[in-house]
Protein backbone atom coordinates (compact mmCIF):
# COMPACT_ATOMS: atom_id res chain seq x y z
CA UNK A 1 0.00 0.00 0.00
CA UNK A 2 1.08 3.59 -0.63
CA UNK A 3 1.68 5.63 2.53
CA UNK A 4 0.05 9.06 1.91
CA UNK A 5 2.45 10.69 4.36
CA UNK A 6 5.33 10.04 1.96
CA UNK A 7 3.76 12.08 -0.84
CA UNK A 8 2.85 15.72 -1.33
CA UNK A 9 -0.92 16.09 -0.78
CA UNK A 10 -1.50 17.69 -4.21
CA UNK A 11 -2.49 15.21 -6.92
CA UNK A 12 -1.96 16.24 -10.54
CA UNK A 13 -4.23 14.78 -13.22
CA UNK A 14 -2.50 14.08 -16.52
CA UNK A 15 -5.14 13.86 -19.27
CA UNK A 16 -4.76 11.88 -22.49
CA UNK A 17 -6.79 11.12 -25.60
CA UNK A 18 -8.42 7.68 -25.21
CA UNK A 19 -8.13 4.82 -25.73
CA UNK A 20 -5.14 4.23 -23.50
CA UNK A 21 -3.92 0.73 -22.64
CA UNK A 22 -2.55 1.20 -19.13
CA UNK A 23 -2.01 -2.53 -18.66
CA UNK A 24 0.26 -2.86 -21.71
CA UNK A 25 2.38 0.23 -20.99
CA UNK A 26 2.63 -0.49 -17.28
CA UNK A 27 3.44 -4.12 -17.99
CA UNK A 28 6.22 -3.12 -20.38
CA UNK A 29 7.78 -0.90 -17.72
CA UNK A 30 7.34 -3.43 -14.91
CA UNK A 31 9.04 -6.16 -16.96
CA UNK A 32 12.10 -3.93 -17.20
CA UNK A 33 11.89 -2.41 -13.70
CA UNK A 34 15.02 -1.81 -11.64
CA UNK A 35 14.57 -2.88 -8.03
CA UNK A 36 15.05 0.06 -5.70
CA UNK A 37 14.66 2.55 -8.57
CA UNK A 38 11.22 1.37 -9.68
CA UNK A 39 8.37 -0.53 -8.06
CA UNK A 40 4.70 -1.12 -8.61
CA UNK A 41 1.91 -3.52 -9.40
CA UNK A 42 -0.99 -3.77 -11.83
CA UNK A 43 -2.47 -0.47 -10.64
CA UNK A 44 0.54 1.61 -9.55
CA UNK A 45 3.95 2.60 -10.87
CA UNK A 46 6.54 4.35 -8.72
CA UNK A 47 10.11 5.41 -9.31
CA UNK A 48 12.96 7.60 -8.12
CA UNK A 49 14.31 10.43 -10.21
CA UNK A 50 16.49 13.52 -10.06
CA UNK A 51 15.13 16.79 -11.48
CA UNK A 52 17.39 19.84 -11.70
CA UNK A 53 19.64 18.27 -9.09
CA UNK A 54 16.79 17.52 -6.69
CA UNK A 55 16.19 13.83 -5.82
CA UNK A 56 12.75 12.43 -5.12
CA UNK A 57 10.04 10.01 -6.20
CA UNK A 58 6.88 9.97 -8.27
CA UNK A 59 3.80 7.74 -8.21
CA UNK A 60 1.52 7.18 -11.22
CA UNK A 61 -1.81 5.38 -11.38
CA UNK A 62 -4.86 5.34 -13.66
CA UNK A 63 -7.96 7.28 -12.65
CA UNK A 64 -11.08 5.07 -12.80
CA UNK A 65 -13.68 6.49 -15.14
CA UNK A 66 -11.46 9.31 -16.40
CA UNK A 67 -9.11 9.69 -19.38
CA UNK A 68 -6.23 10.66 -17.12
CA UNK A 69 -3.41 9.34 -14.99
CA UNK A 70 -2.90 10.59 -11.44
CA UNK A 71 0.55 11.84 -10.49
CA UNK A 72 1.82 12.20 -6.95
CA UNK A 73 5.32 13.37 -6.11
CA UNK A 74 7.46 13.45 -3.00
CA UNK A 75 7.54 16.81 -1.16
CA UNK A 76 11.13 17.40 -2.29
CA UNK A 77 10.05 17.55 -5.93
CA UNK A 78 7.05 19.83 -5.51
CA UNK A 79 9.03 22.94 -6.55
CA UNK A 80 10.02 20.97 -9.70
CA UNK A 81 6.47 19.82 -10.40
CA UNK A 82 6.20 21.32 -13.88
CA UNK A 83 9.33 19.52 -15.06
CA UNK A 84 8.22 16.27 -13.42
CA UNK A 85 4.91 16.53 -15.28
CA UNK A 86 6.73 17.01 -18.58
CA UNK A 87 8.91 13.98 -18.00
CA UNK A 88 6.07 11.74 -16.84
CA UNK A 89 3.93 12.71 -19.84
CA UNK A 90 6.85 11.69 -22.05
CA UNK A 91 7.39 8.42 -20.20
CA UNK A 92 3.73 7.43 -20.56
CA UNK A 93 3.30 8.93 -24.05
CA UNK A 94 0.29 10.95 -22.95
CA UNK A 95 0.43 13.45 -25.81
CA UNK A 96 -0.11 10.86 -28.54
CA UNK A 97 -3.24 10.94 -30.70
CA UNK A 98 -4.44 7.33 -31.05
CA UNK A 99 -6.94 8.26 -33.77
CA UNK A 100 -4.18 9.73 -35.94
CA UNK A 101 -1.99 6.69 -35.31
CA UNK A 102 -4.80 4.27 -36.14
CA UNK A 103 -5.56 6.14 -39.37
CA UNK A 104 -1.99 5.51 -40.56
CA UNK A 105 -1.37 2.02 -39.16
CA UNK A 106 -4.80 0.68 -40.15
CA UNK A 107 -5.32 -3.05 -39.47
CA UNK A 108 -1.94 -3.36 -37.74
CA UNK A 109 -3.23 -1.27 -34.82
CA UNK A 110 -6.78 -2.59 -34.77
CA UNK A 111 -6.30 -5.12 -31.95
CA UNK A 112 -4.46 -2.72 -29.61
CA UNK A 113 -5.65 0.84 -30.32
CA UNK A 114 -4.51 2.06 -26.89
CA UNK A 115 -0.89 0.94 -27.24
CA UNK A 116 1.62 3.72 -26.51
CA UNK A 117 5.38 4.15 -26.40
CA UNK A 118 6.79 3.38 -22.98
CA UNK A 119 9.38 6.10 -22.54
CA UNK A 120 11.69 7.37 -19.84
CA UNK A 121 11.92 10.20 -17.33
CA UNK A 122 15.72 10.32 -17.57
CA UNK A 123 17.46 10.14 -20.94
CA UNK A 124 20.83 9.04 -19.58
CA UNK A 125 19.25 6.17 -17.68
CA UNK A 126 17.46 4.93 -20.79
CA UNK A 127 20.63 5.30 -22.87
CA UNK A 128 22.49 3.08 -20.40
CA UNK A 129 19.62 0.58 -20.45
CA UNK A 130 19.77 0.50 -24.25
CA UNK A 131 23.49 -0.17 -24.25
CA UNK A 132 23.26 -2.89 -21.61
CA UNK A 133 20.40 -4.48 -23.57
CA UNK A 134 22.45 -5.14 -26.68
CA UNK A 135 22.41 -8.82 -27.68
CA UNK A 136 20.98 -10.02 -24.36
CA UNK A 137 17.50 -10.93 -23.17
CA UNK A 138 15.13 -8.42 -21.59
CA UNK A 139 15.59 -10.19 -18.27
CA UNK A 140 19.39 -10.07 -18.46
CA UNK A 141 19.35 -6.39 -19.45
CA UNK A 142 17.17 -5.61 -16.43
CA UNK A 143 19.51 -7.63 -14.19
CA UNK A 144 22.62 -5.78 -15.37
CA UNK A 145 20.90 -2.42 -14.96
CA UNK A 146 19.74 -3.40 -11.48
CA UNK A 147 23.26 -4.41 -10.47
CA UNK A 148 24.63 -1.11 -11.76
CA UNK A 149 22.08 0.90 -9.75
CA UNK A 150 22.53 -1.18 -6.60
CA UNK A 151 26.32 -0.85 -6.66
CA UNK A 152 26.78 2.79 -7.67
CA UNK A 153 23.44 4.56 -7.26
CA UNK A 154 23.02 7.08 -4.45
CA UNK A 155 20.68 6.09 -1.64
CA UNK A 156 17.55 8.04 -0.81
CA UNK A 157 17.59 9.42 2.72
CA UNK A 158 13.87 8.62 3.08
CA UNK A 159 12.82 5.50 1.14
CA UNK A 160 9.37 5.63 -0.52
CA UNK A 161 7.35 2.45 -0.97
CA UNK A 162 10.32 0.22 -1.78
CA UNK A 163 12.14 3.02 -3.63
CA UNK A 164 15.58 3.48 -2.15
CA UNK A 165 18.08 4.08 -4.95
CA UNK A 166 18.72 6.83 -7.50
CA UNK A 167 19.99 5.69 -10.87
CA UNK A 168 23.74 6.48 -11.10
CA UNK A 169 24.64 9.80 -12.70
CA UNK A 170 26.83 9.94 -15.79
CA UNK A 171 29.62 11.47 -13.69
CA UNK A 172 29.60 8.39 -11.45
CA UNK A 173 29.75 5.84 -14.27
CA UNK A 174 32.40 7.90 -16.06
CA UNK A 175 34.74 7.30 -13.10
CA UNK A 176 34.36 3.51 -13.19
CA UNK A 177 36.83 1.11 -14.74
CA UNK A 178 36.23 -1.72 -17.15
CA UNK A 179 36.96 -4.15 -14.32
CA UNK A 180 34.33 -2.45 -12.17
CA UNK A 181 31.65 -3.11 -14.76
CA UNK A 182 32.95 -6.57 -15.58
CA UNK A 183 32.40 -7.42 -11.91
CA UNK A 184 28.63 -7.08 -12.42
CA UNK A 185 28.62 -9.10 -15.64
CA UNK A 186 29.06 -6.46 -18.36
CA UNK A 187 31.38 -7.53 -21.17
CA UNK A 188 34.73 -5.73 -21.35
CA UNK A 189 34.12 -4.03 -24.70
CA UNK A 190 30.66 -2.90 -23.73
CA UNK A 191 32.02 -1.67 -20.41
CA UNK A 192 34.58 0.50 -22.20
CA UNK A 193 31.91 1.90 -24.51
CA UNK A 194 29.57 2.67 -21.62
CA UNK A 195 32.33 4.48 -19.71
CA UNK A 196 33.27 6.48 -22.83
CA UNK A 197 29.66 7.50 -23.42
CA UNK A 198 29.24 8.46 -19.76
CA UNK A 199 32.38 10.59 -19.95
CA UNK A 200 31.01 12.38 -23.03
CA UNK A 201 27.72 13.05 -21.23
CA UNK A 202 29.47 14.18 -18.05
CA UNK A 203 31.74 16.52 -20.03
CA UNK A 204 28.81 18.05 -21.89
CA UNK A 205 30.01 16.76 -25.26
CA UNK A 206 26.91 14.56 -25.69
CA UNK A 207 23.31 15.41 -24.75
CA UNK A 208 21.02 12.45 -24.05
CA UNK A 209 18.26 14.02 -21.98
CA UNK A 210 16.94 17.31 -23.38
CA UNK A 211 17.17 16.28 -27.04
CA UNK A 212 14.91 18.45 -29.23
CA UNK A 213 15.75 16.63 -32.48
CA UNK A 214 15.67 12.85 -32.12
CA UNK A 215 17.15 12.25 -35.58
CA UNK A 216 20.15 14.42 -34.75
CA UNK A 217 20.42 12.77 -31.36
CA UNK A 218 20.53 9.31 -32.92
CA UNK A 219 23.23 10.43 -35.37
CA UNK A 220 25.31 11.67 -32.43
CA UNK A 221 24.82 8.34 -30.67
CA UNK A 222 25.99 6.47 -33.77
CA UNK A 223 29.25 8.44 -33.59
CA UNK A 224 29.91 6.95 -30.15
CA UNK A 225 31.93 3.71 -29.94
CA UNK A 226 29.86 0.58 -29.47
CA UNK A 227 26.50 2.05 -30.51
CA UNK A 228 24.99 0.68 -33.71
CA UNK A 229 21.76 1.45 -35.57
CA UNK A 230 19.53 -0.79 -33.42
CA UNK A 231 20.76 0.69 -30.14
CA UNK A 232 20.58 4.29 -31.36
CA UNK A 233 17.07 3.75 -32.72
CA UNK A 234 15.87 1.99 -29.56
CA UNK A 235 17.25 4.81 -27.41
CA UNK A 236 15.50 7.31 -29.67
CA UNK A 237 12.18 5.53 -29.18
CA UNK A 238 12.48 5.05 -25.44
CA UNK A 239 14.53 8.01 -24.21
CA UNK A 240 13.17 10.76 -26.45
CA UNK A 241 9.77 9.36 -27.49
CA UNK A 242 10.68 9.49 -31.19
CA UNK A 243 7.51 8.38 -32.99
CA UNK A 244 8.88 7.52 -36.42
CA UNK A 245 11.66 5.01 -35.75
CA UNK A 246 11.51 1.55 -37.33
CA UNK A 247 13.80 -1.15 -35.95
CA UNK A 248 14.54 -2.89 -39.24
CA UNK A 249 17.42 -4.92 -37.79
CA UNK A 250 15.48 -6.09 -34.71
CA UNK A 251 15.28 -9.88 -34.45
CA UNK A 252 11.50 -10.04 -33.98
CA UNK A 253 10.87 -7.50 -36.72
CA UNK A 254 12.91 -9.55 -39.18
CA UNK A 255 10.88 -12.60 -38.16
CA UNK A 256 7.71 -10.79 -39.25
CA UNK A 257 9.12 -10.32 -42.78
CA UNK A 258 10.41 -13.77 -43.81
CA UNK A 259 12.44 -13.80 -46.98
CA UNK A 260 12.67 -10.02 -47.23
CA UNK A 261 15.93 -8.06 -47.25
CA UNK A 262 16.49 -5.13 -44.87
CA UNK A 263 15.94 -2.77 -47.78
CA UNK A 264 12.64 -4.40 -48.65
CA UNK A 265 11.52 -4.27 -45.02
CA UNK A 266 12.40 -0.58 -44.82
CA UNK A 267 10.44 0.19 -48.00
CA UNK A 268 7.45 -1.77 -46.74
CA UNK A 269 7.49 0.08 -43.42
CA UNK A 270 7.43 3.46 -45.17
CA UNK A 271 3.61 3.11 -45.37
CA UNK A 272 3.51 3.63 -41.58
CA UNK A 273 5.22 7.01 -41.55
CA UNK A 274 5.18 9.16 -39.41
CA UNK A 275 4.31 6.55 -36.77
CA UNK A 276 6.78 3.75 -37.44
CA UNK A 277 7.74 3.49 -33.76
CA UNK A 278 4.17 2.42 -33.00
CA UNK A 279 4.30 0.00 -35.93
CA UNK A 280 7.40 -1.55 -34.34
CA UNK A 281 5.55 -2.02 -31.04
CA UNK A 282 2.53 -3.56 -32.71
CA UNK A 283 4.69 -5.93 -34.74
CA UNK A 284 6.48 -7.09 -31.60
CA UNK A 285 3.11 -8.16 -30.20
CA UNK A 286 1.48 -9.44 -33.42
CA UNK A 287 2.91 -12.94 -33.73
CA UNK A 288 0.37 -13.93 -36.42
CA UNK A 289 0.82 -10.85 -38.60
CA UNK A 290 2.03 -11.35 -42.17
CA UNK A 291 2.98 -8.69 -44.76
CA UNK A 292 0.46 -7.93 -47.47
CA UNK A 293 1.13 -9.96 -50.55
CA UNK A 294 2.78 -12.82 -48.67
CA UNK A 295 1.79 -16.30 -49.69
JSON list of N, CA and C in Angstrom, two decimals, residues 15-20 89 92-106 109 112-117 241 243 274-275 278 282:
[
{"chain": "A", "resi": 15, "resn": "UNK", "atom": "N", "xyz": [-4.16, 14.35, -18.30]},
{"chain": "A", "resi": 15, "resn": "UNK", "atom": "CA", "xyz": [-5.14, 13.86, -19.27]},
{"chain": "A", "resi": 15, "resn": "UNK", "atom": "C", "xyz": [-4.48, 13.30, -20.53]},
{"chain": "A", "resi": 16, "resn": "UNK", "atom": "N", "xyz": [-5.20, 12.44, -21.22]},
{"chain": "A", "resi": 16, "resn": "UNK", "atom": "CA", "xyz": [-4.76, 11.88, -22.49]},
{"chain": "A", "resi": 16, "resn": "UNK", "atom": "C", "xyz": [-5.98, 11.68, -23.39]},
{"chain": "A", "resi": 17, "resn": "UNK", "atom": "N", "xyz": [-5.72, 11.42, -24.65]},
{"chain": "A", "resi": 17, "resn": "UNK", "atom": "CA", "xyz": [-6.79, 11.12, -25.60]},
{"chain": "A", "resi": 17, "resn": "UNK", "atom": "C", "xyz": [-7.01, 9.61, -25.59]},
{"chain": "A", "resi": 18, "resn": "UNK", "atom": "N", "xyz": [-8.19, 9.13, -25.22]},
{"chain": "A", "resi": 18, "resn": "UNK", "atom": "CA", "xyz": [-8.42, 7.68, -25.21]},
{"chain": "A", "resi": 18, "resn": "UNK", "atom": "C", "xyz": [-8.55, 7.13, -26.63]},
{"chain": "A", "resi": 19, "resn": "UNK", "atom": "N", "xyz": [-8.38, 5.81, -26.79]},
{"chain": "A", "resi": 19, "resn": "UNK", "atom": "CA", "xyz": [-8.13, 4.82, -25.73]},
{"chain": "A", "resi": 19, "resn": "UNK", "atom": "C", "xyz": [-6.67, 4.82, -25.28]},
{"chain": "A", "resi": 20, "resn": "UNK", "atom": "N", "xyz": [-6.48, 4.33, -24.06]},
{"chain": "A", "resi": 20, "resn": "UNK", "atom": "CA", "xyz": [-5.14, 4.23, -23.50]},
{"chain": "A", "resi": 20, "resn": "UNK", "atom": "C", "xyz": [-5.04, 2.88, -22.80]},
{"chain": "A", "resi": 89, "resn": "UNK", "atom": "N", "xyz": [4.75, 12.76, -18.61]},
{"chain": "A", "resi": 89, "resn": "UNK", "atom": "CA", "xyz": [3.93, 12.71, -19.84]},
{"chain": "A", "resi": 89, "resn": "UNK", "atom": "C", "xyz": [4.73, 12.05, -20.97]},
{"chain": "A", "resi": 92, "resn": "UNK", "atom": "N", "xyz": [4.98, 8.16, -20.32]},
{"chain": "A", "resi": 92, "resn": "UNK", "atom": "CA", "xyz": [3.73, 7.43, -20.56]},
{"chain": "A", "resi": 92, "resn": "UNK", "atom": "C", "xyz": [3.08, 7.78, -21.89]},
{"chain": "A", "resi": 93, "resn": "UNK", "atom": "N", "xyz": [3.76, 8.59, -22.69]},
{"chain": "A", "resi": 93, "resn": "UNK", "atom": "CA", "xyz": [3.30, 8.93, -24.05]},
{"chain": "A", "resi": 93, "resn": "UNK", "atom": "C", "xyz": [1.87, 9.48, -24.03]},
{"chain": "A", "resi": 94, "resn": "UNK", "atom": "N", "xyz": [1.64, 10.44, -23.16]},
{"chain": "A", "resi": 94, "resn": "UNK", "atom": "CA", "xyz": [0.29, 10.95, -22.95]},
{"chain": "A", "resi": 94, "resn": "UNK", "atom": "C", "xyz": [-0.14, 12.00, -23.97]},
{"chain": "A", "resi": 95, "resn": "UNK", "atom": "N", "xyz": [0.79, 12.45, -24.82]},
{"chain": "A", "resi": 95, "resn": "UNK", "atom": "CA", "xyz": [0.43, 13.45, -25.81]},
{"chain": "A", "resi": 95, "resn": "UNK", "atom": "C", "xyz": [0.16, 12.84, -27.19]},
{"chain": "A", "resi": 96, "resn": "UNK", "atom": "N", "xyz": [0.16, 11.53, -27.27]},
{"chain": "A", "resi": 96, "resn": "UNK", "atom": "CA", "xyz": [-0.11, 10.86, -28.54]},
{"chain": "A", "resi": 96, "resn": "UNK", "atom": "C", "xyz": [-1.59, 10.97, -28.90]},
{"chain": "A", "resi": 97, "resn": "UNK", "atom": "N", "xyz": [-1.86, 10.92, -30.19]},
{"chain": "A", "resi": 97, "resn": "UNK", "atom": "CA", "xyz": [-3.24, 10.94, -30.70]},
{"chain": "A", "resi": 97, "resn": "UNK", "atom": "C", "xyz": [-3.54, 9.56, -31.29]},
{"chain": "A", "resi": 98, "resn": "UNK", "atom": "N", "xyz": [-4.23, 8.69, -30.56]},
{"chain": "A", "resi": 98, "resn": "UNK", "atom": "CA", "xyz": [-4.44, 7.33, -31.05]},
{"chain": "A", "resi": 98, "resn": "UNK", "atom": "C", "xyz": [-5.27, 7.27, -32.33]},
{"chain": "A", "resi": 99, "resn": "UNK", "atom": "N", "xyz": [-6.16, 8.25, -32.54]},
{"chain": "A", "resi": 99, "resn": "UNK", "atom": "CA", "xyz": [-6.94, 8.26, -33.77]},
{"chain": "A", "resi": 99, "resn": "UNK", "atom": "C", "xyz": [-6.04, 8.51, -34.99]},
{"chain": "A", "resi": 100, "resn": "UNK", "atom": "N", "xyz": [-5.11, 9.45, -34.84]},
{"chain": "A", "resi": 100, "resn": "UNK", "atom": "CA", "xyz": [-4.18, 9.73, -35.94]},
{"chain": "A", "resi": 100, "resn": "UNK", "atom": "C", "xyz": [-3.29, 8.53, -36.22]},
{"chain": "A", "resi": 101, "resn": "UNK", "atom": "N", "xyz": [-2.84, 7.87, -35.15]},
{"chain": "A", "resi": 101, "resn": "UNK", "atom": "CA", "xyz": [-1.99, 6.69, -35.31]},
{"chain": "A", "resi": 101, "resn": "UNK", "atom": "C", "xyz": [-2.76, 5.57, -36.00]},
{"chain": "A", "resi": 102, "resn": "UNK", "atom": "N", "xyz": [-3.98, 5.33, -35.56]},
{"chain": "A", "resi": 102, "resn": "UNK", "atom": "CA", "xyz": [-4.80, 4.27, -36.14]},
{"chain": "A", "resi": 102, "resn": "UNK", "atom": "C", "xyz": [-5.09, 4.53, -37.61]},
{"chain": "A", "resi": 103, "resn": "UNK", "atom": "N", "xyz": [-5.27, 5.80, -37.98]},
{"chain": "A", "resi": 103, "resn": "UNK", "atom": "CA", "xyz": [-5.56, 6.14, -39.37]},
{"chain": "A", "resi": 103, "resn": "UNK", "atom": "C", "xyz": [-4.40, 5.78, -40.29]},
{"chain": "A", "resi": 104, "resn": "UNK", "atom": "N", "xyz": [-3.17, 5.84, -39.76]},
{"chain": "A", "resi": 104, "resn": "UNK", "atom": "CA", "xyz": [-1.99, 5.51, -40.56]},
{"chain": "A", "resi": 104, "resn": "UNK", "atom": "C", "xyz": [-1.67, 4.02, -40.51]},
{"chain": "A", "resi": 105, "resn": "UNK", "atom": "N", "xyz": [-1.75, 3.43, -39.31]},
{"chain": "A", "resi": 105, "resn": "UNK", "atom": "CA", "xyz": [-1.37, 2.02, -39.16]},
{"chain": "A", "resi": 105, "resn": "UNK", "atom": "C", "xyz": [-2.47, 1.07, -39.62]},
{"chain": "A", "resi": 106, "resn": "UNK", "atom": "N", "xyz": [-3.71, 1.50, -39.65]},
{"chain": "A", "resi": 106, "resn": "UNK", "atom": "CA", "xyz": [-4.80, 0.68, -40.15]},
{"chain": "A", "resi": 106, "resn": "UNK", "atom": "C", "xyz": [-4.94, -0.63, -39.39]},
{"chain": "A", "resi": 109, "resn": "UNK", "atom": "N", "xyz": [-2.94, -1.80, -36.15]},
{"chain": "A", "resi": 109, "resn": "UNK", "atom": "CA", "xyz": [-3.23, -1.27, -34.82]},
{"chain": "A", "resi": 109, "resn": "UNK", "atom": "C", "xyz": [-4.62, -1.62, -34.31]},
{"chain": "A", "resi": 112, "resn": "UNK", "atom": "N", "xyz": [-4.99, -3.41, -30.80]},
{"chain": "A", "resi": 112, "resn": "UNK", "atom": "CA", "xyz": [-4.46, -2.72, -29.61]},
{"chain": "A", "resi": 112, "resn": "UNK", "atom": "C", "xyz": [-4.44, -1.21, -29.84]},
{"chain": "A", "resi": 113, "resn": "UNK", "atom": "N", "xyz": [-5.61, -0.59, -29.98]},
{"chain": "A", "resi": 113, "resn": "UNK", "atom": "CA", "xyz": [-5.65, 0.84, -30.32]},
{"chain": "A", "resi": 113, "resn": "UNK", "atom": "C", "xyz": [-5.10, 1.75, -29.22]},
{"chain": "A", "resi": 114, "resn": "UNK", "atom": "N", "xyz": [-5.01, 1.23, -27.99]},
{"chain": "A", "resi": 114, "resn": "UNK", "atom": "CA", "xyz": [-4.51, 2.06, -26.89]},
{"chain": "A", "resi": 114, "resn": "UNK", "atom": "C", "xyz": [-3.03, 1.88, -26.60]},
{"chain": "A", "resi": 115, "resn": "UNK", "atom": "N", "xyz": [-2.32, 1.17, -27.46]},
{"chain": "A", "resi": 115, "resn": "UNK", "atom": "CA", "xyz": [-0.89, 0.94, -27.24]},
{"chain": "A", "resi": 115, "resn": "UNK", "atom": "C", "xyz": [-0.12, 2.25, -27.39]},
{"chain": "A", "resi": 116, "resn": "UNK", "atom": "N", "xyz": [0.80, 2.52, -26.46]},
{"chain": "A", "resi": 116, "resn": "UNK", "atom": "CA", "xyz": [1.62, 3.72, -26.51]},
{"chain": "A", "resi": 116, "resn": "UNK", "atom": "C", "xyz": [3.09, 3.36, -26.32]},
{"chain": "A", "resi": 117, "resn": "UNK", "atom": "N", "xyz": [3.95, 4.32, -26.64]},
{"chain": "A", "resi": 117, "resn": "UNK", "atom": "CA", "xyz": [5.38, 4.15, -26.40]},
{"chain": "A", "resi": 117, "resn": "UNK", "atom": "C", "xyz": [5.67, 4.26, -24.91]},
{"chain": "A", "resi": 241, "resn": "UNK", "atom": "N", "xyz": [11.13, 9.53, -26.96]},
{"chain": "A", "resi": 241, "resn": "UNK", "atom": "CA", "xyz": [9.77, 9.36, -27.49]},
{"chain": "A", "resi": 241, "resn": "UNK", "atom": "C", "xyz": [9.69, 9.69, -28.98]},
{"chain": "A", "resi": 243, "resn": "UNK", "atom": "N", "xyz": [8.68, 9.13, -32.53]},
{"chain": "A", "resi": 243, "resn": "UNK", "atom": "CA", "xyz": [7.51, 8.38, -32.99]},
{"chain": "A", "resi": 243, "resn": "UNK", "atom": "C", "xyz": [7.67, 7.73, -34.36]},
{"chain": "A", "resi": 274, "resn": "UNK", "atom": "N", "xyz": [4.07, 8.82, -40.32]},
{"chain": "A", "resi": 274, "resn": "UNK", "atom": "CA", "xyz": [5.18, 9.16, -39.41]},
{"chain": "A", "resi": 274, "resn": "UNK", "atom": "C", "xyz": [5.08, 8.47, -38.05]},
{"chain": "A", "resi": 275, "resn": "UNK", "atom": "N", "xyz": [4.52, 7.24, -38.04]},
{"chain": "A", "resi": 275, "resn": "UNK", "atom": "CA", "xyz": [4.31, 6.55, -36.77]},
{"chain": "A", "resi": 275, "resn": "UNK", "atom": "C", "xyz": [4.95, 5.17, -36.78]},
{"chain": "A", "resi": 278, "resn": "UNK", "atom": "N", "xyz": [5.35, 3.15, -33.44]},
{"chain": "A", "resi": 278, "resn": "UNK", "atom": "CA", "xyz": [4.17, 2.42, -33.00]},
{"chain": "A", "resi": 278, "resn": "UNK", "atom": "C", "xyz": [4.01, 1.14, -33.82]},
{"chain": "A", "resi": 282, "resn": "UNK", "atom": "N", "xyz": [3.61, -2.66, -32.33]},
{"chain": "A", "resi": 282, "resn": "UNK", "atom": "CA", "xyz": [2.53, -3.56, -32.71]},
{"chain": "A", "resi": 282, "resn": "UNK", "atom": "C", "xyz": [3.07, -4.85, -33.33]}
]
